[in-house]
PDB file of C-alpha atoms in Angstrom:
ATOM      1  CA  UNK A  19      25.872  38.828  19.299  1.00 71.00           C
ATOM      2  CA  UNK A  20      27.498  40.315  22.213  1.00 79.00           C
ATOM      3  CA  UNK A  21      28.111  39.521  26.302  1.00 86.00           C
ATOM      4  CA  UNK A  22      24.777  39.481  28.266  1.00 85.00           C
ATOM      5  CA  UNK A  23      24.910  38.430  31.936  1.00 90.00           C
ATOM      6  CA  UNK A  24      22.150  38.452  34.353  1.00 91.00           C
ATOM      7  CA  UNK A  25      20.962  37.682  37.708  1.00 93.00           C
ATOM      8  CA  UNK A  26      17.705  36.025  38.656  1.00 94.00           C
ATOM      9  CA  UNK A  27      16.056  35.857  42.374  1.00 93.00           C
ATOM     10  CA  UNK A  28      12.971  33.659  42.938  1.00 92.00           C
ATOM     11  CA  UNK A  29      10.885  35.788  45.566  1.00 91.00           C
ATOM     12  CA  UNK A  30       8.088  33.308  45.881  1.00 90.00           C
ATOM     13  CA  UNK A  31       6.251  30.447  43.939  1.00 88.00           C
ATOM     14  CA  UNK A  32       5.088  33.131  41.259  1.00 89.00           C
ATOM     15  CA  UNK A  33       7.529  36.126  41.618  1.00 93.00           C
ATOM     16  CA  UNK A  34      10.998  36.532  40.245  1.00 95.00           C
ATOM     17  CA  UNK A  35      13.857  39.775  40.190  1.00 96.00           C
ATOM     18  CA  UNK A  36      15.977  39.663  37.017  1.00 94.00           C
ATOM     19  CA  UNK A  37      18.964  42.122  36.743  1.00 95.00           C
ATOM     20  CA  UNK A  38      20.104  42.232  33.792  1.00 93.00           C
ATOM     21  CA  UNK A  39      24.293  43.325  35.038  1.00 91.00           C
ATOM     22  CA  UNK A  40      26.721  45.369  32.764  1.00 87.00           C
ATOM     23  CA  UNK A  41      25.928  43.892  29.174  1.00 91.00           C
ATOM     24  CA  UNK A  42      26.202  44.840  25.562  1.00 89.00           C
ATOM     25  CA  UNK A  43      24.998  43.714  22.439  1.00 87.00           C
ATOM     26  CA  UNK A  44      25.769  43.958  18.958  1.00 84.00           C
ATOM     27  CA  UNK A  45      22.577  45.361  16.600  1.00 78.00           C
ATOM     28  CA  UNK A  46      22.559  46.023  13.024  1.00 72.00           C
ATOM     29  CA  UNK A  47      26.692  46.296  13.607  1.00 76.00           C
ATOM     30  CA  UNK A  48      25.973  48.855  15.982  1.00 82.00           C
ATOM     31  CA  UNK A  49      27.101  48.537  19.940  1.00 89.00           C
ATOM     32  CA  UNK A  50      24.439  49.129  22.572  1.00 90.00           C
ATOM     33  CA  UNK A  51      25.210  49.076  25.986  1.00 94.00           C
ATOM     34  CA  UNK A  52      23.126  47.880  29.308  1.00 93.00           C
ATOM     35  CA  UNK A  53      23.097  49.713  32.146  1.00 92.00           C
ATOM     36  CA  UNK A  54      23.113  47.816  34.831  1.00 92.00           C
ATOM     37  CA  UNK A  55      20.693  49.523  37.270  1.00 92.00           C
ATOM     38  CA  UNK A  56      17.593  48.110  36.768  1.00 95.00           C
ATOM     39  CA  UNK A  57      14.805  45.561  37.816  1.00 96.00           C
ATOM     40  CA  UNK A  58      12.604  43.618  36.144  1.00 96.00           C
ATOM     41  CA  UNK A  59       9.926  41.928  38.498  1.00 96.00           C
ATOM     42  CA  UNK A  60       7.676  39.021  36.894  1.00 95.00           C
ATOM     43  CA  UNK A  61       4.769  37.406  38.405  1.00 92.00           C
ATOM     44  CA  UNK A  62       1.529  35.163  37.128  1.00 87.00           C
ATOM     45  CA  UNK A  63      -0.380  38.461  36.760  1.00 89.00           C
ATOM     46  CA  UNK A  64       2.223  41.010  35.775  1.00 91.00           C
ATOM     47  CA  UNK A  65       5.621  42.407  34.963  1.00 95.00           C
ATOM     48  CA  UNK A  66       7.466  45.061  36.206  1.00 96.00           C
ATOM     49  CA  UNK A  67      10.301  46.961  34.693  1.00 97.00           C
ATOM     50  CA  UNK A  68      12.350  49.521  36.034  1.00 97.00           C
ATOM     51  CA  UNK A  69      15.520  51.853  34.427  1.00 96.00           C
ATOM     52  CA  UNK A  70      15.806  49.343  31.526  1.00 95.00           C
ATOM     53  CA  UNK A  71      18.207  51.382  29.761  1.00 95.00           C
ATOM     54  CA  UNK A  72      20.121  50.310  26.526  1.00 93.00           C
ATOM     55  CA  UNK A  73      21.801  53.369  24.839  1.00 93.00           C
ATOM     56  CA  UNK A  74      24.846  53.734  22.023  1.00 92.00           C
ATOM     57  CA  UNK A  75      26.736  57.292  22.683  1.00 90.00           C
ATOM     58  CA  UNK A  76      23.532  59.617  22.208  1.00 89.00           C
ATOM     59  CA  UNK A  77      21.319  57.390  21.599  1.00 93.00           C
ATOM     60  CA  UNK A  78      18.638  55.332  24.181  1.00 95.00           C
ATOM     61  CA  UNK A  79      16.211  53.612  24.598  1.00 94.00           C
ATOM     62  CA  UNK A  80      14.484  53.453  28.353  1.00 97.00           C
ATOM     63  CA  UNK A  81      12.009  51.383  29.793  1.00 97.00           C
ATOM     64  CA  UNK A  82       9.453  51.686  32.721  1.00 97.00           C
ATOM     65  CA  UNK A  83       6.452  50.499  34.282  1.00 96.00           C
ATOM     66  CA  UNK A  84       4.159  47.773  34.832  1.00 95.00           C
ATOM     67  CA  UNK A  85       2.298  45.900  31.983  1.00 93.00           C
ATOM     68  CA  UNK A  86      -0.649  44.035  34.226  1.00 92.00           C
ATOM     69  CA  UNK A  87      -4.421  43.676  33.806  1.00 87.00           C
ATOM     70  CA  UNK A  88      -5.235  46.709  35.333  1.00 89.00           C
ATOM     71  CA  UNK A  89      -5.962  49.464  33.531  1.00 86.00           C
ATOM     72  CA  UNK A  90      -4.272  52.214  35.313  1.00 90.00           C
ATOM     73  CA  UNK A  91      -1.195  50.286  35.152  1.00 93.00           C
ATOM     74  CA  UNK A  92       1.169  51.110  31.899  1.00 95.00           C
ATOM     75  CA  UNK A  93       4.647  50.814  30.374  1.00 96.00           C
ATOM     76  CA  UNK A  94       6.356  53.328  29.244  1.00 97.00           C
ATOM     77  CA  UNK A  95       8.874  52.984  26.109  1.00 96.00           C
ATOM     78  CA  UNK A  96      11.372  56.413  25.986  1.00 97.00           C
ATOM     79  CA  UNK A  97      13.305  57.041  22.958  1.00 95.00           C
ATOM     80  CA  UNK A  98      16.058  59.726  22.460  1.00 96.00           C
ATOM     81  CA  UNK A  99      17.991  60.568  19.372  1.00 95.00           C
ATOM     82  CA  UNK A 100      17.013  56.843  18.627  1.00 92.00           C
ATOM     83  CA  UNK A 101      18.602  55.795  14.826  1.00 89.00           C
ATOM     84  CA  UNK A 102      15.718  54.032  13.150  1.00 88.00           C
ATOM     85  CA  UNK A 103      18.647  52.743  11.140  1.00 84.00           C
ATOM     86  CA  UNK A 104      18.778  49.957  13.219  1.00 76.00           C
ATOM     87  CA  UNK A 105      15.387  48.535  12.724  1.00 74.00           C
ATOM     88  CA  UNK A 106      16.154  47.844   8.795  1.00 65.00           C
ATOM     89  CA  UNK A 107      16.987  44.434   9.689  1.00 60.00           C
ATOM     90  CA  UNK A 108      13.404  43.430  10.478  1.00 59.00           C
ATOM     91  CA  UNK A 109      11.994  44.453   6.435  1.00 55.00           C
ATOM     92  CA  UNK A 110      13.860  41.594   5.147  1.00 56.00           C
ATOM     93  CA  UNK A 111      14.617  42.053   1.500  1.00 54.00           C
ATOM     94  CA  UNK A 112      11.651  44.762   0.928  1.00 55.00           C
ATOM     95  CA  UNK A 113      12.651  47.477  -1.297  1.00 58.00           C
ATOM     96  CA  UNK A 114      12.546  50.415   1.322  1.00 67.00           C
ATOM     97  CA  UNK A 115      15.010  52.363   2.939  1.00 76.00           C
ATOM     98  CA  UNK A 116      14.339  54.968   5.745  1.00 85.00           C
ATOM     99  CA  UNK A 117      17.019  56.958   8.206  1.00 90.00           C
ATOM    100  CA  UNK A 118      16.415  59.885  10.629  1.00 94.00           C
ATOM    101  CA  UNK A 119      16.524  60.077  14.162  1.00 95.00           C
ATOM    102  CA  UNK A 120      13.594  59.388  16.964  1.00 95.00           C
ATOM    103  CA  UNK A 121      12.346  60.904  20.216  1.00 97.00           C
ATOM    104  CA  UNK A 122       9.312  60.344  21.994  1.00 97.00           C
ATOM    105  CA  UNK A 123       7.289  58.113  23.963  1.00 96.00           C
ATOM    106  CA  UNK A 124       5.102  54.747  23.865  1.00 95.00           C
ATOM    107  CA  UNK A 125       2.907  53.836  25.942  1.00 96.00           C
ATOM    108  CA  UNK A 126       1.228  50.488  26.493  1.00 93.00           C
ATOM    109  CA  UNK A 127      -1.437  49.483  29.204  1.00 92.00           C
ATOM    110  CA  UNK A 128      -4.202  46.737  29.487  1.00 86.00           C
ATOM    111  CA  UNK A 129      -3.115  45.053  26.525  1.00 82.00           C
ATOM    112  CA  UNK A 130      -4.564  41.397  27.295  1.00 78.00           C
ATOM    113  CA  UNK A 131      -8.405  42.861  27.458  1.00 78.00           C
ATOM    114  CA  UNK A 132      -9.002  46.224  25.863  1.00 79.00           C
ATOM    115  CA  UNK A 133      -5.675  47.488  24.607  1.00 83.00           C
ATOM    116  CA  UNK A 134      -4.545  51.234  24.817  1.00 87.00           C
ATOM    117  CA  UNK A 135      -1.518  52.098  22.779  1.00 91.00           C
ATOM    118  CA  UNK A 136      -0.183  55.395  22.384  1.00 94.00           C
ATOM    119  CA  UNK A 137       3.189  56.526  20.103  1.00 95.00           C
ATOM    120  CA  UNK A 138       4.165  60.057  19.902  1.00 97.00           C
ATOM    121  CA  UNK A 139       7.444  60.494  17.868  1.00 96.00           C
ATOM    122  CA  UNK A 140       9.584  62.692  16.187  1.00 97.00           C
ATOM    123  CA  UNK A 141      12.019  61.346  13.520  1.00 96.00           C
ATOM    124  CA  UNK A 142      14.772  64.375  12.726  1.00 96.00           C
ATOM    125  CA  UNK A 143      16.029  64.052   9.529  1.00 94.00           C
ATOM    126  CA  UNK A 144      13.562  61.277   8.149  1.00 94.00           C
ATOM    127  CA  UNK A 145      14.848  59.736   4.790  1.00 90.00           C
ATOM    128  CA  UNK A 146      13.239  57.581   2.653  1.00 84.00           C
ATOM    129  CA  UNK A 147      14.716  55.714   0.013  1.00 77.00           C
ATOM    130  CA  UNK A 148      17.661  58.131   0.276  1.00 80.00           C
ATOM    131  CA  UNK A 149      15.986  61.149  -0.298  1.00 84.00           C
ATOM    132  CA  UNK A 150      15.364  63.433   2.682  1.00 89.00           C
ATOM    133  CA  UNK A 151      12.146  64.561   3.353  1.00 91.00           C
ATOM    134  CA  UNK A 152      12.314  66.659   6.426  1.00 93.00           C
ATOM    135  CA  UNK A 153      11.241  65.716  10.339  1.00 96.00           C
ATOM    136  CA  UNK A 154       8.649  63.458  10.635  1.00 96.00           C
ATOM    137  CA  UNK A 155       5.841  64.214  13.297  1.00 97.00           C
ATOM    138  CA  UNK A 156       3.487  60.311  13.882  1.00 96.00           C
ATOM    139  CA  UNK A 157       0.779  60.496  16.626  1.00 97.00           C
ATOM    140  CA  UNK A 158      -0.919  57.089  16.789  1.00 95.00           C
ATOM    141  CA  UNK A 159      -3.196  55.608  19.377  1.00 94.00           C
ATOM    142  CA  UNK A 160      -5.294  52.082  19.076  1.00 92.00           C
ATOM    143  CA  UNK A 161      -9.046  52.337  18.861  1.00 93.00           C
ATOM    144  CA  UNK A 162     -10.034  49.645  20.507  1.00 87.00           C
ATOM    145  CA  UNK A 163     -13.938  49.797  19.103  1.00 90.00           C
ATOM    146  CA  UNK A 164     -12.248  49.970  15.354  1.00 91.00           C
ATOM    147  CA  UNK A 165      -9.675  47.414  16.202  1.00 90.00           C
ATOM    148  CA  UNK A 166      -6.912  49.883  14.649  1.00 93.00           C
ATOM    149  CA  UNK A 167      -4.464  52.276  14.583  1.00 94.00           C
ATOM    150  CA  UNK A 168      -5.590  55.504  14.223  1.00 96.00           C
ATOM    151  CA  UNK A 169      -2.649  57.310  12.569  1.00 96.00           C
ATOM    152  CA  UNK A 170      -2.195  61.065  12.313  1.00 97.00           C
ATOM    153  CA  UNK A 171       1.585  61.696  10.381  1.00 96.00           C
ATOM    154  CA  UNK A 172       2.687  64.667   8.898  1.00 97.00           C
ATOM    155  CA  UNK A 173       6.361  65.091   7.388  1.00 96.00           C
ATOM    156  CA  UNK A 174       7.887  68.794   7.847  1.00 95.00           C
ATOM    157  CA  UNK A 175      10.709  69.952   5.627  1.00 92.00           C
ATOM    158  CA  UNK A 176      12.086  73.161   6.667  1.00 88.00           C
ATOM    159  CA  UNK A 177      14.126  75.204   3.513  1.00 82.00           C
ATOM    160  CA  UNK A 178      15.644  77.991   3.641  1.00 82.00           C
ATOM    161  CA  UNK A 179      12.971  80.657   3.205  1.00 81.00           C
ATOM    162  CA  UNK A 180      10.167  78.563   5.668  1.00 83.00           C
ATOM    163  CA  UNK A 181       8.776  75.505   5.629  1.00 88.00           C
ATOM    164  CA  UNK A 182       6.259  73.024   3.615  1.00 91.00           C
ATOM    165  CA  UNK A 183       4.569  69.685   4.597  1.00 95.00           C
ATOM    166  CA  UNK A 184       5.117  67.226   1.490  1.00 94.00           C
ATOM    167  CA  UNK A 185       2.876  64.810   3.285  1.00 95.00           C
ATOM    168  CA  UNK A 186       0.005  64.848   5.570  1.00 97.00           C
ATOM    169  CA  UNK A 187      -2.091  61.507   6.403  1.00 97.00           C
ATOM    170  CA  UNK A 188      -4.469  60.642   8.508  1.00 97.00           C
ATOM    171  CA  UNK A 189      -6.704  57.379   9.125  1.00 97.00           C
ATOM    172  CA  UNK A 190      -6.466  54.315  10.033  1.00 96.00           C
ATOM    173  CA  UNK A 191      -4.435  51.101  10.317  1.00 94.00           C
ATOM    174  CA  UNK A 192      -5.551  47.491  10.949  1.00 93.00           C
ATOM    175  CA  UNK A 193      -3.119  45.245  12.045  1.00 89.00           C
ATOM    176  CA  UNK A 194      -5.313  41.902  12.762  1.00 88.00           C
ATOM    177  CA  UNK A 195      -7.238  41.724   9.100  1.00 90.00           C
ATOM    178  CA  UNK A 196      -6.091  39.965   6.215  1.00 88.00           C
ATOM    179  CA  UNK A 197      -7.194  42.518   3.462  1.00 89.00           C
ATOM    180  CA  UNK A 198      -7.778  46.253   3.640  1.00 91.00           C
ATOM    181  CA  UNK A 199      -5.017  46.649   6.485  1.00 93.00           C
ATOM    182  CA  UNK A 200      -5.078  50.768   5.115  1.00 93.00           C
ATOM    183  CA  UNK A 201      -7.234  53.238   5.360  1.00 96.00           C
ATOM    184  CA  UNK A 202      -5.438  56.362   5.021  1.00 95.00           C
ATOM    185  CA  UNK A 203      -6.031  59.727   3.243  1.00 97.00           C
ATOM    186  CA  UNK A 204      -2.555  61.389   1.948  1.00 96.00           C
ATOM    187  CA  UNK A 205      -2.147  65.029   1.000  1.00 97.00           C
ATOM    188  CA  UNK A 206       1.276  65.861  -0.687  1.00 94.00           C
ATOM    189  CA  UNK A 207       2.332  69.360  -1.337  1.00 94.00           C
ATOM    190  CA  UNK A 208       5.638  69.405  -3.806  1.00 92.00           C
ATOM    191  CA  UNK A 209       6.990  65.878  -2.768  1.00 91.00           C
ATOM    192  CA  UNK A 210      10.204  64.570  -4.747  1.00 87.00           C
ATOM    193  CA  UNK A 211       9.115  62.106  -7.263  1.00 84.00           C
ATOM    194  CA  UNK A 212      12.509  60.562  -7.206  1.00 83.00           C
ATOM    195  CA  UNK A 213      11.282  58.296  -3.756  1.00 81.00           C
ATOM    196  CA  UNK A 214       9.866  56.394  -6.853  1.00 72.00           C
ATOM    197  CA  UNK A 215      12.536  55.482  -8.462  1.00 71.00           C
ATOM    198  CA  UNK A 216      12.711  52.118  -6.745  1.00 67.00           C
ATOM    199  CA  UNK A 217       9.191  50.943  -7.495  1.00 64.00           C
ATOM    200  CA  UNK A 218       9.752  51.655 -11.204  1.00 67.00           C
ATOM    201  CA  UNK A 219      12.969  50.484 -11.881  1.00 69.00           C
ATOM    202  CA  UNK A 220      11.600  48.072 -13.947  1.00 68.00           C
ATOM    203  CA  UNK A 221      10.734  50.124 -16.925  1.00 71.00           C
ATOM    204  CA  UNK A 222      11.856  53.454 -15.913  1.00 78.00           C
ATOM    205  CA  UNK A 223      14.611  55.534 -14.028  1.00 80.00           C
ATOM    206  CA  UNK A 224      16.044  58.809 -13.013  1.00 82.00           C
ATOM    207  CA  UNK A 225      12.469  60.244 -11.509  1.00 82.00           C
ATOM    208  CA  UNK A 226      12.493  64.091 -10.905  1.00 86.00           C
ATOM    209  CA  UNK A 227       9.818  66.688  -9.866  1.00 90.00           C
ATOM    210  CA  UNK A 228       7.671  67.589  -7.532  1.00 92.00           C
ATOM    211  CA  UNK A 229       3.800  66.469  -6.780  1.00 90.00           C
ATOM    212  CA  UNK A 230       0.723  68.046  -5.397  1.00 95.00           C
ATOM    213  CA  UNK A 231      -2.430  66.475  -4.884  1.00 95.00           C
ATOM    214  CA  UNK A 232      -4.756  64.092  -2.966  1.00 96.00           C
ATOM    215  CA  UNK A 233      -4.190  60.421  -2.670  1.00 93.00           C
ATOM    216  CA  UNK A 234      -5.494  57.331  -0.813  1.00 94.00           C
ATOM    217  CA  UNK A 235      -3.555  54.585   0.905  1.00 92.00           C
ATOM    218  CA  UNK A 236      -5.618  51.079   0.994  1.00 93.00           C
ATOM    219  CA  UNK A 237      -5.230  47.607   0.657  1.00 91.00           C
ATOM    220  CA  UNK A 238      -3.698  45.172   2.388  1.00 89.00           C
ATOM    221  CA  UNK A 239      -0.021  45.376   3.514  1.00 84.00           C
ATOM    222  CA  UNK A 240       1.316  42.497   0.693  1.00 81.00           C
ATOM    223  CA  UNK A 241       0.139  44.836  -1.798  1.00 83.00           C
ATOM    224  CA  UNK A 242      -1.255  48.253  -0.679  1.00 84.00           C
ATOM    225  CA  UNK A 243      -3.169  49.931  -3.313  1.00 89.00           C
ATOM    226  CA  UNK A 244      -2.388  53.892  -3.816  1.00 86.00           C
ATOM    227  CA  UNK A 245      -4.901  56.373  -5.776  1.00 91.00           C
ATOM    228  CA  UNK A 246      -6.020  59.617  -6.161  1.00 93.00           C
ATOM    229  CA  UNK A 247      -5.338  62.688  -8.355  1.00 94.00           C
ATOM    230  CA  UNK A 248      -1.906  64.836  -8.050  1.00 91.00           C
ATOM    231  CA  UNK A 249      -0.144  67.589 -10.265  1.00 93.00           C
ATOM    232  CA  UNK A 250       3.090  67.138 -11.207  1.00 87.00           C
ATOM    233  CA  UNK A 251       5.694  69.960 -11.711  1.00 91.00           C
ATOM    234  CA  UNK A 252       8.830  69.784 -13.088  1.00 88.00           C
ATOM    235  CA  UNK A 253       8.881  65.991 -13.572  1.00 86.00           C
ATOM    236  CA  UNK A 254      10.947  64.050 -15.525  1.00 86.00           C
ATOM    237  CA  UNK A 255      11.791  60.185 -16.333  1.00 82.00           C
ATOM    238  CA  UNK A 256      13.899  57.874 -18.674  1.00 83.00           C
ATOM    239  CA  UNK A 257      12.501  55.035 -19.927  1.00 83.00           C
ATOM    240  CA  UNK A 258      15.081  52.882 -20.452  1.00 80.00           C
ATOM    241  CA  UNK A 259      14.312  50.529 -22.853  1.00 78.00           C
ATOM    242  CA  UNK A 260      13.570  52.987 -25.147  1.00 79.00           C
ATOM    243  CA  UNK A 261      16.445  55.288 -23.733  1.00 82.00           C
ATOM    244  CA  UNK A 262      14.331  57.743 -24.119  1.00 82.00           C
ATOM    245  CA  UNK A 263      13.458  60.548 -21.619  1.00 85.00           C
ATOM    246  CA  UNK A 264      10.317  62.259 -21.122  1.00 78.00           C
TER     247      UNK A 264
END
């Protein structure tokens, strides 16, 4: 929902100019804005895109570059103080829940032969499932021999006498199979138990503690499959249909 209006110029047989002219548009209940300064220049063997800019009081999102079959040429996708909020919409019904707030930079080149893909982001304030967790740091660039992601994440929660890193993971992803999509070892260092809750609701509730350990992320993404060994400190639950806690 919203007001878009545009203006379209055919420059040849195989080249048009769109502007898209002072727009907004309604996401997630949220108003984002188009400014109205930009170009966007398609042809049969690329596109074009300058000073797309879309942004809601702090928050942008800014696009520029050329997405074509040559290698050197690349898009880059800039994000500032970005509310990941907004992209709940696209998990459906799924039981998960994440907030914070993204900067950084992706970049995309070559993608119809050998695809490069790089995403370096910071997520202030990352939440998940309502509990806060701390900044999240994701580094991520497509190995085109693997067909994957290659994923380095670490979360960073700052306290007030320094600083721990409940999770670390590194591996890879694989977004074209249809079973073991993960491939990711996890270290956690005192992470909240209670980001449970939601998966164990089921039988159990009111999950509290902290866990250490090594785990492994595999699987595919219907049903990824979690393992490994962690200690648990502190850590409580009720089961209630015994109303019991433990």
């Amino acid at each position: 929902l919203g007001s878009m209006k545009a203006r379209g110029l055919f420059l040849s047989p195989h080249t048009t100019e769109l502007n898209i002219l002072s727009s907004y548009a309604y996401v997630n209940d949220s108003l984002w804005t188009f400014r109205p300064d930009n170009r966007i220049l398609m042809d049969s063997s690329y596109i074009s895109i300058e000073n797309f800019f879309l942004y809601k009081n702090a928050e942008h999102l800014l696009i520029n570059g050329v997405l074509s079959d040559n290698p050197e040429d690349a898009l880059n996708i800039e994000l500032n103080n970005f509310n990941i909020e907004s992209l709940a919409f696209l998990l459906g019904d799924r039981k998960i829940d994440f907030s914070g707030y993204a900067s950084g930079e992706l970049e995309l080149s070559n993608l119809q032969k050998t695809p490069n893909i790089l995403v370096e982001l910071l997520v202030k304030d990352f939440a998940f499932n309502n509990d806060h967790l701390g900044d999240l740091s994701v580094e991520s660039r497509w190995d085109a021999l693997e067909k994957a992601f290659r994923v380095n994440l670490e979360v960073i929660y700052h306290g007030n006498v320094g600083y721990n890193k409940p999770i670390i993971a590194n591996g890879y992803f694989y977004p074209e199979r249809e079973e073991d999509n993960f491939d990711l070892d996890i270290i956690i260092e005192n992470l909240k138990m209670s980001i449970l809750s939601r998966y164990m609701e089921a039988f159990a509730s009111n999950f509290r503690g902290l866990a250490s350990g090594r785990l492994r992320l595999d699987g595919p993404t219907a049903a990824p499959e979690l393992s490994g060994t962690a200690r648990l400190v502190r850590t409580g639950f009720r089961v209630d249909y015994l109303n019991t806690s433990y």
